[in-house]
XYZ file of C-alpha atoms in Angstrom:
478
model
C -62.953 179.983 -3.643
C -64.696 181.261 -0.507
C -66.201 184.734 -0.712
C -64.052 187.252 1.172
C -65.198 188.630 4.499
C -63.966 191.009 7.163
C -63.890 190.723 10.957
C -64.643 193.486 13.422
C -63.845 193.104 17.133
C -65.118 195.069 20.104
C -63.155 194.757 23.350
C -65.703 196.572 25.492
C -66.124 196.836 29.241
C -68.535 193.955 29.764
C -67.929 191.661 26.812
C -65.903 190.804 23.751
C -67.896 190.822 20.526
C -67.088 189.811 16.979
C -68.910 190.335 13.712
C -68.118 189.109 10.210
C -69.430 190.928 7.163
C -69.143 190.209 3.477
C -68.221 192.610 0.675
C -71.786 193.932 0.626
C -71.736 194.726 4.379
C -74.100 191.856 5.121
C -73.594 190.253 8.524
C -72.626 186.604 8.072
C -71.511 185.797 11.629
C -71.609 187.364 15.075
C -70.890 186.148 18.571
C -69.830 187.381 21.983
C -68.288 186.363 25.284
C -69.781 188.019 28.347
C -67.065 188.416 30.958
C -69.139 188.007 34.132
C -71.220 185.113 32.819
C -68.814 183.226 30.574
C -65.628 183.779 32.584
C -66.838 183.556 36.208
C -63.388 182.540 37.432
C -62.289 186.181 37.165
C -65.106 187.269 39.521
C -65.731 190.598 37.815
C -68.877 192.670 38.145
C -69.745 194.424 34.924
C -66.396 193.264 33.575
C -64.435 195.148 36.232
C -63.175 195.237 39.792
C -64.196 198.218 41.917
C -61.553 198.472 44.631
C -62.156 199.236 48.300
C -61.493 202.960 47.872
C -64.446 203.045 45.412
C -62.272 205.139 43.104
C -59.887 202.585 41.625
C -61.462 200.441 38.893
C -59.556 197.775 36.959
C -60.079 194.759 34.718
C -57.901 191.620 34.533
C -55.863 191.591 31.324
C -55.887 187.808 31.043
C -59.692 187.866 31.078
C -59.612 189.771 27.786
C -57.090 187.310 26.363
C -59.065 184.260 27.479
C -62.243 185.771 26.032
C -60.487 185.983 22.667
C -59.458 182.335 22.957
C -63.039 181.365 23.762
C -64.649 183.248 20.917
C -62.159 181.952 18.350
C -62.776 178.382 19.523
C -66.529 178.967 19.258
C -66.065 180.210 15.706
C -63.913 177.202 14.866
C -66.480 174.783 16.319
C -69.246 176.429 14.303
C -67.358 175.769 11.076
C -66.454 179.386 10.400
C -64.002 179.572 7.492
C -61.133 181.743 8.740
C -59.376 181.452 5.375
C -61.936 183.810 3.829
C -61.037 186.685 6.185
C -59.226 189.363 4.193
C -58.742 191.882 6.999
C -59.701 192.543 10.585
C -59.832 195.542 12.862
C -61.769 196.635 15.887
C -62.331 198.853 18.870
C -61.444 198.886 22.536
C -62.844 200.694 25.536
C -61.121 204.059 25.620
C -58.436 205.111 28.127
C -57.679 201.639 29.540
C -53.998 200.668 29.543
C -51.987 197.435 29.363
C -48.396 197.090 30.623
C -46.265 194.549 28.770
C -43.395 193.118 30.811
C -39.868 193.137 29.393
C -39.336 190.198 27.051
C -43.016 189.812 26.159
C -42.423 190.713 22.531
C -40.560 187.444 21.991
C -43.445 185.433 23.440
C -45.879 187.263 21.164
C -43.737 186.656 18.092
C -43.081 182.993 18.823
C -46.465 181.915 20.201
C -46.978 178.166 19.878
C -50.218 177.213 18.080
C -50.498 174.209 20.404
C -51.597 176.385 23.333
C -54.301 179.022 23.868
C -53.104 182.604 24.136
C -54.079 183.070 27.772
C -51.658 180.297 28.748
C -48.882 181.640 26.546
C -49.207 185.218 27.811
C -49.908 184.626 31.505
C -46.501 185.983 32.585
C -46.380 188.861 30.096
C -48.029 191.677 32.034
C -46.296 193.865 34.607
C -49.736 195.005 35.796
C -52.203 192.126 35.969
C -55.263 194.330 36.482
C -55.460 197.167 33.983
C -56.858 200.568 34.979
C -59.917 201.329 32.841
C -62.120 204.285 31.943
C -64.271 203.929 35.084
C -61.299 204.758 37.332
C -61.349 208.115 39.143
C -58.380 207.707 41.485
C -55.875 210.067 39.836
C -56.971 213.524 41.014
C -53.482 214.455 42.221
C -51.882 213.312 38.956
C -54.385 215.411 36.989
C -53.547 218.461 39.059
C -49.819 217.889 38.580
C -50.190 217.525 34.813
C -52.199 220.715 34.414
C -49.706 222.644 36.530
C -46.780 221.268 34.528
C -48.072 222.586 31.194
C -49.505 225.904 32.362
C -53.068 225.150 33.368
C -56.171 223.249 32.341
C -56.941 225.345 29.267
C -53.352 225.052 28.047
C -53.509 221.269 28.411
C -56.779 221.236 26.445
C -55.159 223.338 23.724
C -52.320 220.802 23.433
C -54.109 217.476 23.858
C -57.772 218.258 23.171
C -58.918 217.832 26.783
C -58.157 219.158 30.228
C -56.831 216.535 32.644
C -59.326 213.772 33.353
C -58.835 211.070 35.957
C -59.661 208.252 33.536
C -57.233 209.478 30.863
C -54.275 207.205 30.324
C -51.431 209.632 30.991
C -52.665 210.223 34.516
C -53.072 206.484 35.085
C -49.485 205.921 33.943
C -48.318 208.689 36.281
C -50.071 206.985 39.193
C -48.421 203.643 38.453
C -44.998 205.278 38.172
C -45.536 207.184 41.427
C -46.890 204.287 43.477
C -45.080 201.329 41.862
C -41.899 202.555 40.167
C -40.513 199.014 40.000
C -43.551 197.930 37.954
C -43.023 200.844 35.599
C -39.360 199.877 35.217
C -40.362 196.280 34.355
C -42.643 197.561 31.567
C -41.270 197.657 28.017
C -44.446 198.722 26.202
C -47.654 200.433 27.274
C -50.685 199.771 25.086
C -54.201 201.118 25.072
C -56.872 198.418 25.126
C -57.291 198.973 21.385
C -53.608 198.637 20.486
C -53.283 195.733 22.944
C -56.034 193.903 21.047
C -54.355 194.625 17.716
C -51.070 193.343 19.165
C -52.662 189.978 19.922
C -53.499 189.526 16.242
C -50.310 191.067 14.894
C -47.916 189.029 17.033
C -46.004 192.233 17.749
C -46.601 195.477 19.599
C -49.187 197.391 17.593
C -48.862 201.184 17.597
C -51.409 203.429 19.263
C -53.595 205.162 16.700
C -54.061 208.931 16.555
C -57.725 208.895 17.524
C -57.585 206.655 20.589
C -54.264 208.251 21.496
C -56.100 211.572 21.737
C -57.783 210.287 24.903
C -54.592 210.057 26.925
C -53.764 213.713 27.755
C -50.440 212.992 26.024
C -50.848 213.507 22.267
C -50.443 216.854 20.542
C -53.587 216.583 18.452
C -52.471 219.190 15.914
C -49.054 217.691 15.145
C -50.003 214.043 15.896
C -46.903 213.500 18.044
C -46.446 212.907 21.756
C -46.150 216.083 23.823
C -42.737 216.157 25.504
C -44.012 218.354 28.345
C -46.938 216.016 29.046
C -44.769 212.893 28.883
C -42.203 214.401 31.240
C -44.930 215.359 33.699
C -46.200 211.769 33.848
C -43.157 209.482 33.892
C -39.552 209.267 32.622
C -38.767 207.407 29.417
C -42.438 207.281 28.503
C -42.097 207.984 24.780
C -40.091 204.804 24.251
C -42.695 202.746 26.104
C -45.539 204.186 24.004
C -43.970 203.905 20.550
C -44.879 206.213 17.666
C -48.597 206.795 16.973
C -50.107 206.097 13.541
C -53.216 207.117 11.555
C -56.281 205.194 12.684
C -56.813 203.556 9.288
C -53.238 202.246 9.004
C -52.675 198.698 7.787
C -50.250 197.371 10.408
C -49.237 194.158 8.680
C -50.332 190.564 8.189
C -51.870 188.388 10.866
C -49.553 186.436 13.170
C -48.415 182.943 12.183
C -50.117 181.714 15.364
C -53.590 182.299 13.868
C -52.613 180.848 10.512
C -51.483 177.598 12.106
C -54.092 177.302 14.878
C -57.235 178.527 13.096
C -56.479 178.517 9.385
C -56.372 182.247 8.688
C -54.877 183.217 5.345
C -51.292 184.550 5.465
C -52.638 187.485 3.436
C -55.126 188.543 6.139
C -54.309 192.123 7.128
C -54.527 193.687 10.572
C -55.791 197.276 10.454
C -55.136 199.553 13.435
C -57.729 199.242 16.192
C -59.097 202.427 17.764
C -61.236 203.503 20.720
C -64.912 202.673 20.983
C -66.057 206.275 20.625
C -63.974 207.018 17.511
C -65.112 203.689 16.062
C -68.733 204.701 16.610
C -68.161 207.876 14.613
C -66.617 205.816 11.820
C -69.332 203.161 11.972
C -72.094 205.745 11.672
C -70.334 207.089 8.564
C -70.487 210.688 9.731
C -69.229 213.362 7.375
C -67.974 216.868 7.980
C -70.657 218.917 9.704
C -72.668 215.874 10.834
C -73.530 215.293 14.464
C -74.578 212.044 16.129
C -76.461 211.989 19.411
C -76.337 208.681 21.240
C -79.147 208.326 23.771
C -78.096 206.097 26.625
C -77.719 206.110 30.378
C -75.418 208.958 29.470
C -76.094 210.974 26.317
C -73.085 211.316 24.023
C -72.502 213.652 21.091
C -70.102 212.788 18.285
C -69.145 215.629 15.949
C -67.002 215.737 12.820
C -65.346 219.160 12.818
C -62.709 220.897 10.732
C -61.600 223.718 13.030
C -62.025 222.725 16.679
C -61.707 225.047 19.647
C -60.685 222.898 22.644
C -62.466 223.878 25.845
C -62.535 222.866 29.492
C -65.641 220.778 28.838
C -65.758 218.052 26.211
C -62.993 216.436 24.191
C -61.339 217.005 20.834
C -59.920 213.850 19.245
C -58.180 213.186 15.967
C -60.715 211.945 13.437
C -60.331 208.181 12.845
C -61.548 208.463 9.249
C -59.632 211.566 8.153
C -56.536 212.266 10.243
C -56.388 215.863 8.975
C -59.707 216.669 10.640
C -61.095 216.172 14.128
C -63.976 214.777 16.092
C -65.483 216.253 19.210
C -66.974 214.215 21.993
C -69.378 215.512 24.612
C -70.790 213.336 27.361
C -73.840 214.247 29.461
C -74.257 211.944 32.443
C -77.919 212.802 33.106
C -79.406 211.102 30.067
C -82.099 208.442 29.854
C -82.373 207.896 33.612
C -83.155 211.579 34.083
C -85.804 211.460 31.355
C -87.266 208.288 32.856
C -87.496 209.902 36.291
C -89.412 212.911 34.941
C -91.594 210.521 32.905
C -92.417 208.617 36.098
C -93.098 211.799 38.093
C -95.053 213.691 35.438
C -96.498 211.116 33.032
C -97.425 208.110 35.197
C -94.444 206.194 33.822
C -95.873 206.276 30.281
C -93.911 207.432 27.230
C -97.241 207.963 25.429
C -98.381 210.410 28.116
C -94.926 211.991 28.113
C -95.122 212.620 24.352
C -98.667 213.997 24.577
C -97.625 216.411 27.321
C -94.627 217.499 25.273
C -96.845 218.092 22.232
C -99.348 220.106 24.285
C -96.803 222.836 24.996
C -95.265 225.296 22.563
C -91.637 225.476 21.479
C -89.810 227.801 23.832
C -92.060 226.728 26.720
C -93.304 230.325 27.128
C -89.909 231.246 28.535
C -89.788 228.528 31.187
C -86.488 226.677 31.305
C -84.981 223.948 33.445
C -81.689 222.145 34.000
C -82.042 218.679 35.483
C -79.095 216.907 37.101
C -80.031 214.089 39.477
C -76.354 213.097 39.623
C -73.253 215.254 39.280
C -73.137 216.269 35.637
C -69.987 216.114 33.508
C -70.944 218.891 31.084
C -71.089 221.200 32.993
C -70.026 220.181 36.503
C -73.318 220.801 38.292
C -75.936 218.933 40.283
C -79.553 219.522 41.276
C -82.763 220.706 39.613
C -82.745 224.337 38.505
C -85.980 225.886 37.168
C -86.423 229.424 35.833
C -89.617 231.167 34.758
C -90.045 233.633 31.902
C -88.793 236.471 34.152
C -85.556 234.536 34.772
C -86.578 233.949 38.378
C -85.773 230.646 40.040
C -88.895 228.667 40.934
C -89.449 225.481 42.905
C -91.746 223.639 40.501
C -93.528 223.659 37.153
C -96.842 222.206 35.982
C -96.244 218.686 34.710
C -96.426 219.469 30.992
C -94.147 222.490 31.456
C -91.712 220.327 33.440
C -91.512 217.800 30.599
C -90.793 220.419 27.936
C -88.345 222.236 30.223
C -86.405 218.992 30.655
C -86.227 218.148 26.942
C -85.532 221.687 25.730
C -82.951 222.232 28.457
C -81.115 219.003 27.630
C -80.857 219.665 23.915
C -80.200 223.373 24.208
C -77.210 222.449 26.370
C -76.035 219.950 23.759
C -76.099 222.570 21.024
C -74.414 225.273 23.120
C -71.564 223.010 24.223
C -71.132 221.635 20.699
C -70.797 225.158 19.309
C -68.241 226.012 21.996
C -66.049 223.224 20.618
C -66.299 224.576 17.077
C -69.378 222.834 15.691
C -71.326 224.783 13.069
C -74.932 223.744 12.525
C -74.993 222.579 8.918
C -75.851 219.070 7.810
C -77.219 215.911 9.373
C -78.150 214.803 12.870
C -78.230 211.080 13.632
C -79.954 210.002 16.830
C -78.731 206.586 17.952
C -80.861 204.781 20.505
C -78.661 202.486 22.569
C -79.991 199.102 23.591
C -78.643 199.531 27.124
C -81.506 201.892 27.991
C -83.173 198.911 29.692
C -86.358 199.469 27.669
C -88.340 196.953 25.666
C -88.306 197.642 21.896
C -91.652 199.448 21.925
C -90.716 201.615 24.877
C -87.343 202.271 23.310
C -88.954 203.627 20.159
C -91.281 205.839 22.196
C -88.384 207.144 24.278
C -86.492 208.039 21.123
C -89.487 209.645 19.394
C -90.159 211.740 22.496
C -86.896 213.576 22.036
C -86.190 213.540 18.293
C -88.655 216.325 17.552
C -86.746 218.551 19.946
C -83.430 217.524 18.379
C -84.733 218.565 14.968
C -85.994 221.862 16.376
C -82.760 222.670 18.192
C -80.290 221.709 15.459
C -82.551 222.429 12.435
C -80.996 219.632 10.392
C -81.880 216.507 8.489
C -82.627 213.920 11.154
C -82.209 210.155 11.158
C -83.057 207.847 14.038
C -81.383 204.442 14.321
C -81.139 201.606 16.809
C -77.723 200.454 17.944
C -76.637 197.346 16.017
C -72.986 197.205 16.876
C -71.805 200.100 14.733
C -68.337 199.968 16.263
C -67.698 196.689 14.483
C -67.848 198.299 11.073
C -64.769 200.396 11.722
C -62.729 197.626 10.110
C -64.196 198.236 6.650
């Protein structure tokens, strides 16, 4: 009898990835399909279409489906034994939405194993190009939603976040406003995560609590849809969304399609998929009081918290591991690129020189402080370089070594302050995750990470672990 294994899927922006692990969490198989390279017929750039207004950003739904077909066929050709898979789950890019046309459920349920899914489902989507998280075209819908519930802070208190243009409720409102006939044709609206689960389940998979928290629609305290938010977005929306479920729910057994076409066991279970950020928290095995700092083009904080205080900056989501607790998410747009720019300006492009300069100055920087935003920051909304000396006077420049420490201390002081605003209490462990998309070679990557981890430890005063990204989202399925 084949040893059991588990599959994790990641429907991300630029590629579809799969990993198989055994009972001891050892990786026994992994593969990916890169949308731009492996599916050139869809003509995406970075897995997406940026429309002429430069605000609307979408991805073709059938590209995701065809990518799944491709990766399953690759697994089959490699001799992968699907019969050993006991369960599967996964993650999807947050906020993206899929619109199933009326009657699609019957096609899902009765899919013929003789054909690939992308051929079977080609007429199933009322919206062929799904709005995704990169979209920023819904400013008016955001304003309307906040007004409908009593303001931005009130919306944050209900749903965990003020209105954001990428959030799904506002995207649905835009579709209803601009294409009401398309909305009428839609019988189910899925997130990318629940859409992916639906493909395996052969039925409409429910939205999970955690990914559902990124829609501006879910009452995060009660784990039910907010009637006032739904009504502000579109009529009859609750029926199209279905009831949300805990993120670790077992949804049922895999569809007959996969049993007949690939040889999956009828006992293989489909566990609810969730968003990529919640899955990262689960994959890093955070516990209450832990904080994870992901260093990438943008820096992201993941926090496990018991008693959140929703604010106008950052997000509170239902915890994917423990639905009675919460996770906070803070994103800082000026991350590695900002550090690289100061490295280039002040340390001749060398991380070694950068680290030496940082070590040559004292903690606190003798009262000199800086805030560095080359591009419009998310947390807070600000742009520009702002330097202050020990007398709290704004100055135009610093010596190079002072500039380097001002950058690092300013970045991580901001992270701590904003985390505490959302209810985080400095207690346990900090995990610093270096993302491979920093465009650094492995040696430079390690130096980049080591240049900032000392400051993380100083600011948060916790146990500190540094790791390299190895696809932690996949492990959500365990």
